[in-house]
Amino acid sequence: MDIRQSITGHTKIVGVIGSPISHSRSPQMHNAALSKAGLDFVYVPFHVSTDAIDQAIDGFRSINVIGINVTLPHKQTVIPFLTSISHEADLIGAVNTLSFLDDGIYGENTDAPGFLRAMNDNNIAIPKGKDVVVLGAGGSARAIVVALALAGVKSITIVNRTIPKAVSLAEELSKKINKKNGDNSLDDVVYNTNGTFDTVITGIGFEDIHLPNAINTCAMLVNTTSAGMDESLPLLINPDWLESETIVYDIVYTPPITKLLKAAKEKGCSTIEGIGMLVHQGAIAFERWTGVKPCVNTMKNALLIK
Ligand code: ATR
């Protein structure tokens, strides 16, 4: 049935805000899973400009919206309008999911646990106590470095084209995370909640002489740079540095199998595609708002429909 024919005065509203928003695939992903679960909810995209964020939040609260996803450019600017935020969101400095509760608005960042849950879904163990290399130092890298450090990896080498960004991100997160470790309010499916970790985080450039060895000896290599979206660009690293035991995770999901993942498969590595993180960050928000675990395959299939 056409989703519009089932909307009544009882239907609960969730959605996403951003600017631009028309490209967002979240409505198709969430509405497919809401229908599949038989929930009387609808997920709506809202274009909200930067200067209207406070009015939008007030409006959502007054019309009893249940929850809102937050995308660019509001992931940081929305924080002052919230009542409380999660431990991970505080470390990352950005939120992507709001829940409108009786006692206020709660913000969290589901990218971090979504990244790790997608590994579980692929039956690939999180490399706790091992070394990881992360390519990129932007917003996605921040969430992933926090996720991996809270999960208890031994070291994270952040590699970025603009070296000072890698160095400052590494310094900032080292101080914040290792100071705050041992938090046991975290999701114990994916995190190391016994508080024994102390992750060494460093930032370097792609020309650094230590990079080949860092990649050669790491348990996992993660690409967070948007470079993977453009197949005409050369690979940022030499795939000959990879060992077949290394997990290679590319969070880029267009194309589904990036040049890096193709090269990694040729080397015999286990690979993880970016669509899983996209689905799982949405699934965690869905469960928060509805109290029901969504069908992740329904979400994934909905994203694959052009
Ligand atoms: P996101 O939120 O997806 O992480 P972002 O914050 O804009 O997006 O970060 C994009 C990342 O991709 C950055 O690390 C960027 O490197 P710079 O900090 O040097 O800009 C990286 N990136 C984008 N295009 C790249 C390219 N062609 N080569 C190498 N790195 C690239």
Coordinates of C-alpha atoms and ligand atoms in Angstrom, one line a residue:
M1 CA 0.0 0.0 0.0
D2 CA 1.1 3.6 -0.6
I3 CA 2.6 4.7 2.7
R4 CA 0.5 8.0 2.5
Q5 CA -2.7 6.0 2.7
S6 CA -1.8 4.6 6.1
I7 CA -1.0 7.9 7.8
T8 CA -3.5 8.9 10.5
G9 CA -3.6 11.1 13.6
H10 CA -2.0 8.3 15.5
T11 CA 1.1 8.0 13.2
K12 CA 4.3 8.8 15.0
I13 CA 6.8 11.0 13.2
V14 CA 10.6 10.5 12.9
G15 CA 12.9 12.0 10.3
V16 CA 16.1 13.7 9.2
I17 CA 17.3 17.3 9.1
G18 CA 20.0 18.6 6.8
S19 CA 20.9 21.1 4.2
P20 CA 20.8 19.9 1.4
I21 CA 18.5 17.0 2.2
S22 CA 16.9 15.9 -1.1
H23 CA 19.8 13.4 -1.7
S24 CA 19.3 11.6 1.6
R25 CA 18.6 7.8 1.3
S26 CA 17.6 7.6 4.9
P27 CA 13.8 8.0 4.2
Q28 CA 13.7 5.0 1.9
M29 CA 15.8 2.9 4.3
H30 CA 13.8 3.7 7.5
N31 CA 10.3 3.7 5.9
A32 CA 11.0 0.2 4.4
A33 CA 12.0 -1.1 7.8
L34 CA 9.1 0.6 9.6
S35 CA 6.6 -1.0 7.1
K36 CA 8.3 -4.4 7.5
A37 CA 8.0 -4.1 11.3
G38 CA 4.4 -3.1 11.0
L39 CA 5.0 0.1 13.0
D40 CA 2.7 3.1 12.7
F41 CA 5.6 5.6 12.2
V42 CA 6.6 7.6 9.2
Y43 CA 10.1 8.9 8.5
V44 CA 10.2 12.4 6.8
P45 CA 13.2 14.4 5.4
F46 CA 13.2 18.1 6.5
H47 CA 15.3 20.8 4.9
V48 CA 16.5 23.0 7.7
S49 CA 19.0 25.9 7.1
T50 CA 21.7 26.7 9.6
D51 CA 20.0 29.8 11.0
A52 CA 16.7 27.9 11.6
I53 CA 18.0 25.0 13.7
D54 CA 16.7 26.3 17.1
Q55 CA 13.2 27.0 15.6
A56 CA 13.2 23.6 14.0
I57 CA 14.1 21.8 17.3
D58 CA 11.4 23.8 19.2
G59 CA 8.9 22.9 16.4
F60 CA 9.7 19.2 16.6
R61 CA 9.2 19.2 20.3
S62 CA 5.9 21.0 20.1
I63 CA 4.4 18.6 17.6
N64 CA 5.6 15.5 19.5
V65 CA 8.1 14.3 17.0
I66 CA 9.7 11.1 18.4
G67 CA 13.2 11.3 16.9
I68 CA 15.3 13.1 14.3
N69 CA 18.5 12.1 12.5
V70 CA 20.9 15.0 11.9
T71 CA 23.1 15.3 8.9
L72 CA 25.4 18.0 7.4
P73 CA 25.8 20.8 8.3
H74 CA 24.1 20.4 11.7
K75 CA 25.9 17.6 13.5
Q76 CA 27.8 20.0 15.7
T77 CA 25.7 23.1 15.7
V78 CA 22.6 21.3 17.1
I79 CA 24.4 20.3 20.3
P80 CA 23.7 23.5 22.3
F81 CA 20.0 22.9 21.9
L82 CA 20.0 19.5 23.5
T83 CA 19.4 18.5 27.1
S84 CA 22.1 15.7 27.2
I85 CA 24.4 13.8 24.9
S86 CA 26.0 10.4 25.0
H87 CA 29.5 9.7 26.1
E88 CA 30.6 8.8 22.5
A89 CA 28.9 11.9 21.0
D90 CA 30.7 14.0 23.6
L91 CA 34.1 12.5 22.6
I92 CA 33.3 12.8 18.9
G93 CA 31.9 16.3 19.2
A94 CA 29.0 15.6 16.9
V95 CA 25.5 14.0 17.1
N96 CA 23.5 12.3 14.4
T97 CA 20.4 11.1 16.3
L98 CA 18.1 13.0 18.6
S99 CA 15.4 11.5 20.8
F100 CA 12.6 13.7 22.1
L101 CA 11.9 12.4 25.6
D102 CA 9.6 13.6 28.4
D103 CA 12.5 15.2 30.3
G104 CA 14.3 16.7 27.3
I105 CA 16.2 16.1 24.1
Y106 CA 18.9 13.4 24.1
G107 CA 21.6 13.4 21.4
E108 CA 23.9 10.5 20.4
N109 CA 26.2 9.5 17.6
T110 CA 25.3 6.2 16.1
D111 CA 28.1 6.3 13.5
A112 CA 30.6 5.0 16.0
P113 CA 28.7 1.9 17.2
G114 CA 27.2 1.5 13.7
F115 CA 30.8 1.1 12.3
L116 CA 31.5 -1.7 14.8
R117 CA 28.2 -3.4 14.5
A118 CA 28.7 -3.7 10.7
M119 CA 31.9 -5.7 11.5
N120 CA 29.9 -8.1 13.8
D121 CA 27.4 -8.5 11.0
N122 CA 30.2 -9.6 8.7
N123 CA 31.4 -12.0 11.3
I124 CA 34.7 -10.2 11.6
A125 CA 36.1 -9.7 15.1
I126 CA 36.9 -6.2 16.3
P127 CA 40.7 -6.0 16.5
K128 CA 40.8 -5.4 20.3
G129 CA 44.4 -5.2 21.5
K130 CA 45.7 -4.8 18.0
D131 CA 47.0 -2.0 15.7
V132 CA 44.7 -0.2 13.2
V133 CA 45.4 2.4 10.5
V134 CA 42.7 4.9 9.6
L135 CA 43.0 6.9 6.3
G136 CA 41.4 10.4 6.7
A137 CA 40.9 12.9 9.5
G138 CA 37.5 14.3 8.8
G139 CA 34.1 13.9 10.6
S140 CA 33.8 10.2 9.8
A141 CA 37.4 9.5 11.0
R142 CA 36.6 11.2 14.3
A143 CA 33.7 8.8 15.0
I144 CA 35.6 5.7 13.9
V145 CA 38.7 6.6 15.9
V146 CA 36.5 7.0 19.0
A147 CA 34.7 3.8 18.3
L148 CA 37.9 1.8 17.9
A149 CA 39.6 3.3 20.9
L150 CA 36.6 2.6 23.1
A151 CA 36.5 -0.9 21.8
G152 CA 40.1 -1.3 23.1
V153 CA 42.4 -1.4 20.0
K154 CA 46.1 -1.1 20.9
S155 CA 47.0 1.7 18.6
I156 CA 45.5 3.9 15.8
T157 CA 47.6 5.6 13.2
I158 CA 45.6 8.4 11.5
V159 CA 46.9 9.2 8.0
N160 CA 45.8 12.3 6.3
R161 CA 46.6 14.5 3.2
T162 CA 46.6 17.6 5.4
I163 CA 49.1 16.4 8.0
P164 CA 48.3 19.0 10.8
K165 CA 44.7 17.7 10.9
A166 CA 45.8 14.2 11.5
V167 CA 48.3 15.3 14.2
S168 CA 45.7 17.5 16.0
L169 CA 43.0 14.9 15.9
A170 CA 45.3 12.3 17.3
E171 CA 46.4 14.6 20.1
E172 CA 42.9 15.8 21.0
L173 CA 41.4 12.3 21.0
S174 CA 44.3 10.7 22.9
K175 CA 43.8 13.2 25.7
K176 CA 40.0 12.9 25.8
I177 CA 39.6 9.1 25.4
N178 CA 42.4 7.9 27.6
K179 CA 41.3 10.3 30.3
K180 CA 37.7 9.1 30.1
N181 CA 38.3 5.4 29.7
G182 CA 36.5 2.8 31.9
D183 CA 33.0 4.2 31.2
N184 CA 30.7 1.3 31.7
S185 CA 27.5 3.0 30.3
L186 CA 28.6 1.9 26.8
D187 CA 27.1 -0.7 24.5
D188 CA 28.8 -3.9 25.6
V189 CA 28.0 -5.7 22.3
V190 CA 30.8 -3.7 20.6
Y191 CA 32.8 -1.9 23.3
N192 CA 35.4 -3.0 25.8
T193 CA 33.5 -2.1 28.9
N194 CA 36.0 -3.4 31.5
G195 CA 38.0 -0.1 31.2
T196 CA 41.4 -1.6 30.7
F197 CA 42.4 0.1 27.5
D198 CA 44.8 2.9 26.8
T199 CA 45.0 3.4 23.0
V200 CA 48.0 5.1 21.5
I201 CA 46.8 7.4 18.7
T202 CA 49.2 9.1 16.3
G203 CA 48.8 11.3 13.2
I204 CA 51.0 11.2 10.1
G205 CA 50.9 12.0 6.3
F206 CA 50.8 9.7 3.3
E207 CA 54.5 10.3 2.6
D208 CA 55.6 9.3 6.1
I209 CA 58.4 6.7 6.0
H210 CA 56.7 4.6 8.7
L211 CA 53.4 4.2 6.7
P212 CA 54.4 1.0 4.7
N213 CA 55.4 -0.8 7.9
A214 CA 52.3 0.5 9.8
I215 CA 50.0 -0.9 7.1
N216 CA 52.0 -4.1 6.8
T217 CA 51.7 -4.9 10.5
C218 CA 48.2 -3.6 11.2
A219 CA 45.3 -5.9 11.9
M220 CA 42.9 -3.5 10.1
L221 CA 43.0 -0.7 7.6
V222 CA 40.0 1.7 7.4
N223 CA 39.4 4.2 4.6
T224 CA 37.3 7.2 5.6
T225 CA 38.4 9.6 2.9
S226 CA 36.0 10.5 0.1
A227 CA 38.8 9.8 -2.4
G228 CA 37.4 6.3 -2.8
M229 CA 34.3 7.7 -4.4
D230 CA 36.2 8.8 -7.5
E231 CA 37.5 5.7 -9.3
S232 CA 39.7 7.8 -11.6
L233 CA 41.9 8.8 -8.6
P234 CA 45.0 6.6 -7.8
L235 CA 44.9 4.6 -4.6
L236 CA 46.2 6.5 -1.6
I237 CA 48.3 3.6 -0.4
N238 CA 50.3 0.8 -2.1
P239 CA 48.3 -2.4 -1.9
D240 CA 51.5 -4.4 -1.9
W241 CA 51.9 -3.2 1.7
L242 CA 48.9 -5.2 2.8
E243 CA 49.2 -8.7 4.2
S244 CA 46.4 -11.3 3.5
E245 CA 45.5 -11.4 7.2
T246 CA 44.6 -7.6 7.2
I247 CA 41.0 -6.6 7.4
V248 CA 40.3 -3.8 4.9
Y249 CA 37.2 -1.7 5.7
D250 CA 36.1 1.1 3.3
I251 CA 33.3 3.3 4.6
V252 CA 32.6 4.7 1.1
Y253 CA 29.4 3.0 -0.2
T254 CA 29.3 4.5 -3.7
P255 CA 30.7 2.5 -5.5
P256 CA 29.9 -0.5 -3.2
I257 CA 33.2 -2.1 -4.0
T258 CA 35.8 0.6 -4.2
K259 CA 39.2 0.4 -5.9
L260 CA 40.8 -0.1 -2.4
L261 CA 38.5 -3.1 -1.7
K262 CA 39.1 -4.6 -5.1
A263 CA 42.9 -4.4 -4.5
A264 CA 42.5 -5.8 -1.0
K265 CA 40.5 -8.8 -2.2
E266 CA 43.2 -9.5 -4.8
K267 CA 45.7 -9.6 -1.9
G268 CA 43.4 -12.2 -0.1
C269 CA 42.3 -9.7 2.6
S270 CA 38.9 -9.9 4.3
T271 CA 37.0 -6.8 3.3
I272 CA 34.0 -4.8 4.6
E273 CA 31.9 -2.5 2.4
G274 CA 30.6 0.8 3.6
I275 CA 26.9 0.1 3.2
G276 CA 26.9 -1.9 6.4
M277 CA 27.9 1.1 8.5
L278 CA 25.2 3.2 6.8
V279 CA 22.6 0.6 7.6
H280 CA 23.7 -0.1 11.2
Q281 CA 23.9 3.6 12.2
G282 CA 20.3 3.8 11.0
A283 CA 19.3 0.6 12.7
I284 CA 20.6 1.8 16.1
A285 CA 18.5 5.0 15.8
F286 CA 15.4 3.0 14.7
E287 CA 15.7 0.8 17.8
R288 CA 16.1 3.8 20.0
W289 CA 12.9 5.5 18.8
T290 CA 10.7 2.5 18.4
G291 CA 12.0 -0.1 20.9
V292 CA 12.0 -2.6 18.1
K293 CA 15.1 -4.1 16.3
P294 CA 14.7 -3.4 12.6
C295 CA 15.3 -5.9 9.8
V296 CA 18.8 -4.8 8.6
N297 CA 18.4 -6.7 5.3
T298 CA 15.2 -4.8 4.5
M299 CA 17.2 -1.5 5.2
K300 CA 20.0 -2.6 3.0
N301 CA 17.8 -3.7 0.2
A302 CA 15.9 -0.4 0.3
L303 CA 19.2 1.4 -0.1
L304 CA 20.2 -0.7 -3.1
I305 CA 17.0 0.3 -5.0
K306 CA 17.9 3.1 -7.4
Ligands
ATR1 P1 33.6 13.1 6.3 O1 32.6 13.7 7.2 O2 33.0 12.1 5.3 O3 34.8 12.5 7.0 P2 35.2 15.4 5.7 O4 35.1 15.8 7.1 O5 35.0 16.4 4.6 O6 34.2 14.2 5.3 O7 36.6 14.6 5.5 C1 37.1 14.2 4.3 C2 38.4 13.4 4.4 O8 38.8 12.9 3.2 C3 39.6 14.3 4.9 O9 40.4 13.5 5.7 C4 40.2 14.7 3.5 O10 41.6 15.0 3.6 P3 42.0 16.6 4.0 O11 41.8 16.7 5.4 O12 43.4 16.6 3.6 O13 41.1 17.4 3.1 C5 40.1 13.4 2.8 N1 40.1 13.5 1.3 C6 39.2 14.0 0.5 N2 39.6 13.9 -0.8 C7 40.9 13.4 -0.7 C8 41.8 13.1 -1.8 N3 41.6 13.3 -3.1 N4 43.0 12.6 -1.3 C9 43.3 12.3 0.0 N5 42.4 12.6 1.0 C10 41.2 13.1 0.6

